[in-house]
Amino acid sequence: MGPAGLKGEGHIFSVDVEEYFQVSAFDDHVRRGDWEQYPSRVDRCVQELLDALAESGASGTFFVVGWLASKRPHLVRMIADAGHEIASHSFWHRRVPNLDPAEFRSDARESKAILEDLSGKEVRGYRAPTFSIIPGFEWAFDVLLEEGYRYD
């Protein structure tokens, strides 16, 4: 079974939970070492999504960046406590072509571990930053399976 909300009919809702400064388009302008200097905007956005989903009785899958989870653990708990699936959006939000298999494995493993610890639930899903498992990098699927992920 894939993401939460997939029950054979209807719609699937998923969202990437990341800060505005973590998008790959900013990689050349915003250093990872400076991330903590930027004001966070994610709490309000996640709360608005959770409220809208609760109002409509819908559930979804939230693909959370591990770094963000480490800095804002209450967000992961809030999403999980509201009954939504927690999935991984990597730890450092780095594109797969910029990593070798060992770096990718470490990143996927670290993200899964923190998200499972915070949510108290198994993390089965993974979404690569900017959908970056592209032709030539299919080895990433094998790594994900070996690390316990069940879908991308």
mmCIF file of C-alpha atoms in Angstrom:
data_model
loop_
_atom_site.group_PDB
_atom_site.id
_atom_site.type_symbol
_atom_site.label_atom_id
_atom_site.label_comp_id
_atom_site.label_asym_id
_atom_site.label_seq_id
_atom_site.Cartn_x
_atom_site.Cartn_y
_atom_site.Cartn_z
ATOM 1 C CA MET A 1 0.000 0.000 0.000
ATOM 2 C CA GLY A 2 1.338 3.402 -0.896
ATOM 3 C CA PRO A 3 0.877 6.755 0.813
ATOM 4 C CA ALA A 4 -1.798 7.380 3.426
ATOM 5 C CA GLY A 5 -5.123 8.213 1.894
ATOM 6 C CA LEU A 6 -4.810 5.647 -0.903
ATOM 7 C CA LYS A 7 -7.798 3.412 -0.287
ATOM 8 C CA GLY A 8 -8.710 2.452 -3.826
ATOM 9 C CA GLU A 9 -10.695 5.543 -4.712
ATOM 10 C CA GLY A 10 -10.732 9.259 -4.171
ATOM 11 C CA HIS A 11 -7.668 11.425 -3.980
ATOM 12 C CA ILE A 12 -4.220 11.277 -2.474
ATOM 13 C CA PHE A 13 -2.868 14.240 -0.544
ATOM 14 C CA SER A 14 0.831 14.637 0.128
ATOM 15 C CA VAL A 15 2.998 17.561 1.059
ATOM 16 C CA ASP A 16 6.711 18.225 1.413
ATOM 17 C CA VAL A 17 7.540 19.703 4.806
ATOM 18 C CA GLU A 18 10.598 21.872 4.361
ATOM 19 C CA GLU A 19 11.599 25.449 5.031
ATOM 20 C CA TYR A 20 11.430 28.017 2.245
ATOM 21 C CA PHE A 21 15.232 28.333 2.285
ATOM 22 C CA GLN A 22 15.789 24.590 1.781
ATOM 23 C CA VAL A 23 14.578 24.398 -1.801
ATOM 24 C CA SER A 24 17.180 23.152 -4.258
ATOM 25 C CA ALA A 25 16.923 26.330 -6.339
ATOM 26 C CA PHE A 26 18.652 28.151 -3.465
ATOM 27 C CA ASP A 27 21.588 25.705 -3.169
ATOM 28 C CA ASP A 28 24.019 28.195 -4.720
ATOM 29 C CA HIS A 29 22.789 31.051 -2.508
ATOM 30 C CA VAL A 30 21.951 29.583 0.898
ATOM 31 C CA ARG A 31 24.592 27.485 2.645
ATOM 32 C CA ARG A 32 23.373 24.596 4.799
ATOM 33 C CA GLY A 33 25.547 25.900 7.590
ATOM 34 C CA ASP A 34 23.490 29.100 7.576
ATOM 35 C CA TRP A 35 20.038 27.476 7.712
ATOM 36 C CA GLU A 36 19.598 28.171 11.407
ATOM 37 C CA GLN A 37 20.059 31.901 10.809
ATOM 38 C CA TYR A 38 16.870 32.151 8.746
ATOM 39 C CA PRO A 39 13.500 32.640 10.445
ATOM 40 C CA SER A 40 11.267 29.588 10.339
ATOM 41 C CA ARG A 41 7.917 29.847 8.576
ATOM 42 C CA VAL A 42 6.918 26.212 8.536
ATOM 43 C CA ASP A 43 4.923 25.980 11.798
ATOM 44 C CA ARG A 44 2.087 28.215 10.622
ATOM 45 C CA CYS A 45 1.899 26.508 7.232
ATOM 46 C CA VAL A 46 1.752 23.018 8.718
ATOM 47 C CA GLN A 47 -0.873 24.088 11.251
ATOM 48 C CA GLU A 48 -3.056 25.559 8.507
ATOM 49 C CA LEU A 49 -2.794 22.325 6.505
ATOM 50 C CA LEU A 50 -3.614 20.196 9.549
ATOM 51 C CA ASP A 51 -6.633 22.368 10.342
ATOM 52 C CA ALA A 52 -7.923 22.145 6.757
ATOM 53 C CA LEU A 53 -7.445 18.371 6.659
ATOM 54 C CA ALA A 54 -9.203 17.951 10.015
ATOM 55 C CA GLU A 55 -12.095 20.096 8.849
ATOM 56 C CA SER A 56 -12.539 17.997 5.723
ATOM 57 C CA GLY A 57 -11.908 14.652 7.434
ATOM 58 C CA ALA A 58 -9.008 13.930 5.077
ATOM 59 C CA SER A 59 -5.627 12.424 5.787
ATOM 60 C CA GLY A 60 -2.359 12.646 3.966
ATOM 61 C CA THR A 61 1.302 11.860 3.835
ATOM 62 C CA PHE A 62 3.778 14.470 5.036
ATOM 63 C CA PHE A 63 7.266 14.053 3.573
ATOM 64 C CA VAL A 64 9.445 15.728 6.212
ATOM 65 C CA VAL A 65 13.067 16.827 5.854
ATOM 66 C CA GLY A 66 15.036 15.153 8.655
ATOM 67 C CA TRP A 67 17.060 18.267 9.468
ATOM 68 C CA LEU A 68 13.811 20.162 9.999
ATOM 69 C CA ALA A 69 12.493 17.363 12.216
ATOM 70 C CA SER A 70 15.649 17.581 14.337
ATOM 71 C CA LYS A 71 15.130 21.324 14.848
ATOM 72 C CA ARG A 72 11.318 21.342 15.158
ATOM 73 C CA PRO A 73 10.379 17.942 16.604
ATOM 74 C CA HIS A 74 6.973 19.187 17.722
ATOM 75 C CA LEU A 75 5.937 19.415 14.051
ATOM 76 C CA VAL A 76 6.497 15.704 13.455
ATOM 77 C CA ARG A 77 4.624 14.796 16.624
ATOM 78 C CA MET A 78 1.772 17.151 15.735
ATOM 79 C CA ILE A 79 1.397 15.642 12.250
ATOM 80 C CA ALA A 80 1.575 12.065 13.539
ATOM 81 C CA ASP A 81 -0.797 12.762 16.429
ATOM 82 C CA ALA A 82 -3.315 14.114 13.926
ATOM 83 C CA GLY A 83 -3.295 10.700 12.233
ATOM 84 C CA HIS A 84 -1.259 11.483 9.141
ATOM 85 C CA GLU A 85 1.541 9.398 7.689
ATOM 86 C CA ILE A 86 5.091 10.622 8.246
ATOM 87 C CA ALA A 87 7.491 9.907 5.397
ATOM 88 C CA SER A 88 11.022 11.025 4.586
ATOM 89 C CA HIS A 89 12.067 13.852 2.314
ATOM 90 C CA SER A 90 15.776 13.105 3.016
ATOM 91 C CA PHE A 91 17.775 14.536 5.895
ATOM 92 C CA TRP A 92 19.670 17.345 4.168
ATOM 93 C CA HIS A 93 17.447 17.924 1.112
ATOM 94 C CA ARG A 94 20.286 17.168 -1.308
ATOM 95 C CA ARG A 95 19.582 16.003 -4.853
ATOM 96 C CA VAL A 96 20.460 12.339 -5.459
ATOM 97 C CA PRO A 97 22.832 13.062 -8.402
ATOM 98 C CA ASN A 98 24.966 15.109 -5.997
ATOM 99 C CA LEU A 99 25.504 12.100 -3.704
ATOM 100 C CA ASP A 100 27.354 8.839 -3.980
ATOM 101 C CA PRO A 101 25.575 5.665 -2.783
ATOM 102 C CA ALA A 102 27.204 5.763 0.680
ATOM 103 C CA GLU A 103 26.213 9.406 1.221
ATOM 104 C CA PHE A 104 22.684 8.714 0.024
ATOM 105 C CA ARG A 105 22.390 5.703 2.344
ATOM 106 C CA SER A 106 23.586 7.697 5.337
ATOM 107 C CA ASP A 107 21.174 10.543 4.587
ATOM 108 C CA ALA A 108 18.182 8.199 4.079
ATOM 109 C CA ARG A 109 19.045 6.222 7.217
ATOM 110 C CA GLU A 110 19.464 9.319 9.392
ATOM 111 C CA SER A 111 16.183 10.789 8.206
ATOM 112 C CA LYS A 112 14.247 7.559 8.766
ATOM 113 C CA ALA A 113 15.674 7.144 12.261
ATOM 114 C CA ILE A 114 14.753 10.609 13.517
ATOM 115 C CA LEU A 115 11.295 10.546 11.954
ATOM 116 C CA GLU A 116 10.516 7.132 13.466
ATOM 117 C CA ASP A 117 11.838 8.224 16.841
ATOM 118 C CA LEU A 118 9.701 11.371 16.862
ATOM 119 C CA SER A 119 6.522 9.877 15.412
ATOM 120 C CA GLY A 120 6.681 6.502 17.126
ATOM 121 C CA LYS A 121 5.696 4.910 13.820
ATOM 122 C CA GLU A 122 7.465 3.129 10.992
ATOM 123 C CA VAL A 123 8.512 5.384 8.124
ATOM 124 C CA ARG A 124 7.809 3.543 4.876
ATOM 125 C CA GLY A 125 7.870 6.328 2.285
ATOM 126 C CA TYR A 126 10.586 8.428 0.744
ATOM 127 C CA ARG A 127 10.442 11.336 -1.683
ATOM 128 C CA ALA A 128 13.709 12.509 -3.183
ATOM 129 C CA PRO A 129 14.302 16.269 -3.172
ATOM 130 C CA THR A 130 13.125 17.713 -6.495
ATOM 131 C CA PHE A 131 12.164 14.168 -7.552
ATOM 132 C CA SER A 132 15.857 13.626 -8.253
ATOM 133 C CA ILE A 133 16.024 9.844 -8.620
ATOM 134 C CA ILE A 134 16.506 10.181 -12.353
ATOM 135 C CA PRO A 135 17.802 7.847 -15.088
ATOM 136 C CA GLY A 136 21.276 6.681 -14.171
ATOM 137 C CA PHE A 137 20.596 6.879 -10.438
ATOM 138 C CA GLU A 138 18.236 3.928 -10.075
ATOM 139 C CA TRP A 139 20.679 2.455 -7.542
ATOM 140 C CA ALA A 140 18.941 4.761 -5.044
ATOM 141 C CA PHE A 141 15.847 2.514 -5.127
ATOM 142 C CA ASP A 142 17.951 -0.463 -4.018
ATOM 143 C CA VAL A 143 19.409 1.582 -1.174
ATOM 144 C CA LEU A 144 15.943 2.681 -0.059
ATOM 145 C CA LEU A 145 14.695 -0.917 -0.009
ATOM 146 C CA GLU A 146 17.768 -2.032 1.945
ATOM 147 C CA GLU A 147 17.129 0.737 4.468
ATOM 148 C CA GLY A 148 13.537 -0.361 5.053
ATOM 149 C CA TYR A 149 11.625 2.055 2.848
ATOM 150 C CA ARG A 150 8.743 0.545 0.884
ATOM 151 C CA TYR A 151 7.883 3.225 -1.653
ATOM 152 C CA ASP A 152 9.194 6.345 -3.337
#
